[in-house]
Short mmCIF file of C-alpha atoms in Angstrom, two decimals:
data_model
loop_
_atom_site.label_atom_id
_atom_site.label_comp_id
_atom_site.label_asym_id
_atom_site.label_seq_id
_atom_site.Cartn_x
_atom_site.Cartn_y
_atom_site.Cartn_z
CA MET Z 1 54.92 45.02 -34.70
CA ASP Z 2 53.19 46.80 -31.83
CA PRO Z 3 51.61 44.68 -29.09
CA PRO Z 4 47.81 44.55 -29.18
CA GLU Z 5 46.00 47.16 -27.14
CA ILE Z 6 44.30 45.84 -24.05
CA GLY Z 7 40.77 47.20 -23.73
CA THR Z 8 38.04 46.85 -21.17
CA SER Z 9 35.70 44.59 -23.04
CA PRO Z 10 33.39 42.42 -20.95
CA ARG Z 11 35.45 39.40 -21.93
CA LEU Z 12 38.65 40.89 -20.54
CA ILE Z 13 38.25 39.51 -17.06
CA GLN Z 14 35.98 36.55 -16.37
CA ASP Z 15 36.09 33.65 -14.01
CA THR Z 16 36.04 30.18 -15.48
CA ASN Z 17 32.51 29.51 -14.34
CA TRP Z 18 31.31 32.54 -16.29
CA HIS Z 19 29.67 34.02 -13.21
CA VAL Z 20 29.91 37.75 -12.81
CA ALA Z 21 29.09 39.69 -9.68
CA ASP Z 22 25.44 40.56 -9.23
CA SER Z 23 25.55 44.28 -9.87
CA PRO Z 24 24.24 46.90 -12.26
CA GLU Z 25 26.13 47.38 -15.49
CA ILE Z 26 29.47 49.08 -14.86
CA TYR Z 27 31.15 51.36 -17.36
CA VAL Z 28 34.63 52.86 -17.51
CA ALA Z 29 35.24 55.40 -20.25
CA GLY Z 30 32.09 54.20 -21.99
CA GLU Z 31 33.08 50.53 -22.04
CA LEU Z 32 31.30 47.76 -20.16
CA VAL Z 33 33.31 46.02 -17.45
CA GLN Z 34 32.06 42.87 -15.78
CA ILE Z 35 33.46 41.80 -12.44
CA PRO Z 36 33.73 38.09 -11.65
CA TYR Z 37 31.99 36.95 -8.49
CA ARG Z 38 34.69 34.78 -6.90
CA ILE Z 39 37.60 32.77 -8.22
CA HIS Z 40 39.51 29.94 -6.60
CA TYR Z 41 42.80 30.00 -8.49
CA SER Z 42 46.14 30.77 -6.89
CA TRP Z 43 48.52 33.42 -8.14
CA PRO Z 44 50.66 32.04 -10.96
CA GLU Z 45 54.24 31.29 -9.95
CA GLN Z 46 56.51 34.33 -9.82
CA GLU Z 47 58.44 32.99 -12.80
CA VAL Z 48 55.26 33.12 -14.88
CA ARG Z 49 54.15 36.49 -13.49
CA SER Z 50 57.49 38.09 -14.28
CA GLN Z 51 57.02 37.24 -17.95
CA LEU Z 52 53.74 39.17 -18.17
CA THR Z 53 53.60 42.67 -19.56
CA PRO Z 54 52.61 45.44 -17.11
CA ASP Z 55 49.10 45.49 -18.65
CA GLU Z 56 48.79 41.72 -18.27
CA GLN Z 57 49.97 41.95 -14.66
CA LEU Z 58 47.29 44.56 -14.00
CA VAL Z 59 44.62 42.35 -15.57
CA LEU Z 60 45.79 39.50 -13.35
CA ALA Z 61 45.70 41.73 -10.27
CA CYS Z 62 42.12 42.78 -11.06
CA TRP Z 63 41.15 39.17 -11.48
CA MET Z 64 42.78 38.26 -8.18
CA THR Z 65 40.72 40.92 -6.34
CA ARG Z 66 37.92 38.44 -6.83
CA HIS Z 67 39.78 35.61 -5.07
CA HIS Z 68 38.00 33.81 -2.25
CA ASP Z 69 40.88 34.59 0.17
CA GLY Z 70 40.94 38.15 1.51
CA ARG Z 71 44.74 38.12 1.82
CA VAL Z 72 45.01 37.42 -1.90
CA ARG Z 73 42.52 40.23 -2.64
CA GLN Z 74 44.62 42.58 -0.52
CA GLU Z 75 47.84 41.66 -2.34
CA ALA Z 76 46.13 42.24 -5.69
CA LEU Z 77 44.73 45.56 -4.49
CA SER Z 78 48.17 46.90 -3.66
CA LEU Z 79 49.28 46.24 -7.26
CA ILE Z 80 46.21 48.02 -8.66
CA LEU Z 81 46.64 51.07 -6.44
CA ALA Z 82 50.12 51.60 -7.86
CA SER Z 83 48.67 51.96 -11.36
CA GLU Z 84 47.60 55.16 -13.11
CA ASP Z 85 45.14 53.26 -15.33
CA SER Z 86 41.45 54.04 -14.85
CA TRP Z 87 39.86 50.79 -16.00
CA PRO Z 88 40.67 48.92 -12.71
CA ILE Z 89 38.68 51.45 -10.65
CA PRO Z 90 35.54 49.27 -10.45
CA PHE Z 91 37.61 46.50 -8.89
CA VAL Z 92 38.77 48.90 -6.16
CA VAL Z 93 35.27 50.25 -5.51
CA GLN Z 94 33.84 46.70 -5.46
CA LEU Z 95 36.16 45.88 -2.54
CA CYS Z 96 34.49 48.63 -0.48
CA GLY Z 97 31.29 46.58 -0.54
CA GLU Z 98 32.97 43.54 1.00
CA TYR Z 99 33.71 42.48 4.56
CA VAL Z 100 37.51 42.16 4.87
CA ILE Z 101 38.31 45.17 7.01
CA GLU Z 102 42.04 45.13 6.20
CA VAL Z 103 41.20 45.55 2.51
CA GLY Z 104 38.86 48.41 3.36
CA GLU Z 105 41.63 50.04 5.41
CA GLU Z 106 43.99 49.88 2.44
CA VAL Z 107 41.42 51.41 0.07
CA TYR Z 108 40.60 54.12 2.59
CA ALA Z 109 44.27 54.99 3.15
CA PHE Z 110 44.83 55.21 -0.59
CA LEU Z 111 41.81 57.44 -1.19
CA LYS Z 112 42.64 59.71 1.73
CA ARG Z 113 46.41 60.07 1.28
CA GLU Z 114 47.45 59.15 -2.25
CA LEU Z 115 44.51 59.92 -4.54
CA PRO Z 116 44.60 63.70 -3.86
CA GLU Z 117 48.24 63.68 -5.06
CA ARG Z 118 47.26 62.02 -8.35
CA PRO Z 119 44.88 64.48 -10.07
CA GLY Z 120 44.48 62.45 -13.27
CA LEU Z 121 43.46 59.37 -11.34
CA GLN Z 122 41.27 61.43 -9.03
CA GLN Z 123 39.42 62.72 -12.09
CA ALA Z 124 39.02 59.14 -13.32
CA TYR Z 125 37.51 58.09 -9.97
CA LYS Z 126 35.17 61.08 -10.14
CA GLN Z 127 34.04 60.14 -13.64
CA PHE Z 128 33.57 56.52 -12.59
CA VAL Z 129 31.51 57.32 -9.49
CA ASN Z 130 29.38 59.85 -11.36
CA GLY Z 131 28.91 57.52 -14.32
CA ASN Z 132 27.90 54.49 -12.25
CA PRO Z 133 25.47 55.72 -9.58
CA GLU Z 134 23.58 52.42 -9.30
CA PHE Z 135 26.78 50.44 -8.75
CA PHE Z 136 28.01 53.01 -6.24
CA SER Z 137 24.72 52.96 -4.34
CA LEU Z 138 24.67 49.15 -4.25
CA THR Z 139 28.25 49.14 -2.97
CA GLU Z 140 27.29 51.58 -0.20
CA GLN Z 141 24.35 49.36 0.75
CA ARG Z 142 26.59 46.29 0.92
CA ALA Z 143 29.16 48.10 3.06
CA MET Z 144 26.44 49.33 5.41
CA SER Z 145 25.07 45.81 5.69
CA TYR Z 146 28.49 44.43 6.71
CA TRP Z 147 28.94 47.21 9.24
CA LEU Z 148 25.51 46.52 10.73
CA ASP Z 149 26.09 42.77 10.88
CA ASP Z 150 29.70 42.65 12.03
CA TYR Z 151 30.94 45.99 13.39
CA GLN Z 152 28.02 48.06 14.66
CA THR Z 153 28.84 47.19 18.27
CA LYS Z 154 32.61 47.39 17.71
CA MET Z 155 33.09 50.77 16.03
CA PRO Z 156 31.18 53.87 14.97
CA GLN Z 157 29.91 53.88 11.41
CA ASP Z 158 32.33 56.69 10.45
CA ASP Z 159 35.29 54.54 11.56
CA TYR Z 160 34.37 51.55 9.41
CA PRO Z 161 36.98 51.84 6.61
CA GLN Z 162 34.75 50.64 3.79
CA LEU Z 163 32.15 53.28 4.58
CA ALA Z 164 34.83 55.94 5.16
CA ALA Z 165 36.32 55.14 1.74
CA LEU Z 166 32.93 55.37 0.09
CA LYS Z 167 32.31 58.69 1.82
CA ILE Z 168 35.48 60.07 0.21
CA LEU Z 169 34.27 58.84 -3.17
CA ALA Z 170 30.80 60.30 -2.57
CA HIS Z 171 32.44 63.72 -2.15
CA LEU Z 172 33.62 63.40 -5.74
CA MET Z 173 29.98 63.43 -6.85
CA PRO Z 174 28.39 66.75 -7.88
#
């Protein structure tokens, strides 16, 4: 018997408090994806994680991008960026609208160096950005707000990795 297909239904990834991030509706390949606001669970033990299928591990990584600890979000991000699947894209873009600069640096490095070498995934990012203009705009506004509050006096706007990453994504728009 074949394993069940994992889709992107809104119930795929939720936090236990049933709170999703305050954002416009987000779609990937025509299916609604809801992003949890924050979670406070630790990674499962490695013994448990090793028993998960690759799809289940990716679901877990997406969920952990919503962790309250930026280091946990960064660890989860690195697992997502290794994937060729398109449905985790909103979780990557969401991180550009947050304040942990190290996470922004990782997203920016991926978009600048690796994404151009992965044309199928680049096309998926293009479709996502073009299909979710309200979410993309809100993410840009959040990133700008963090730059203004925390980094305006420390670095030029173009050097802030979250905004630089979003600029790369904006170039995928028509």
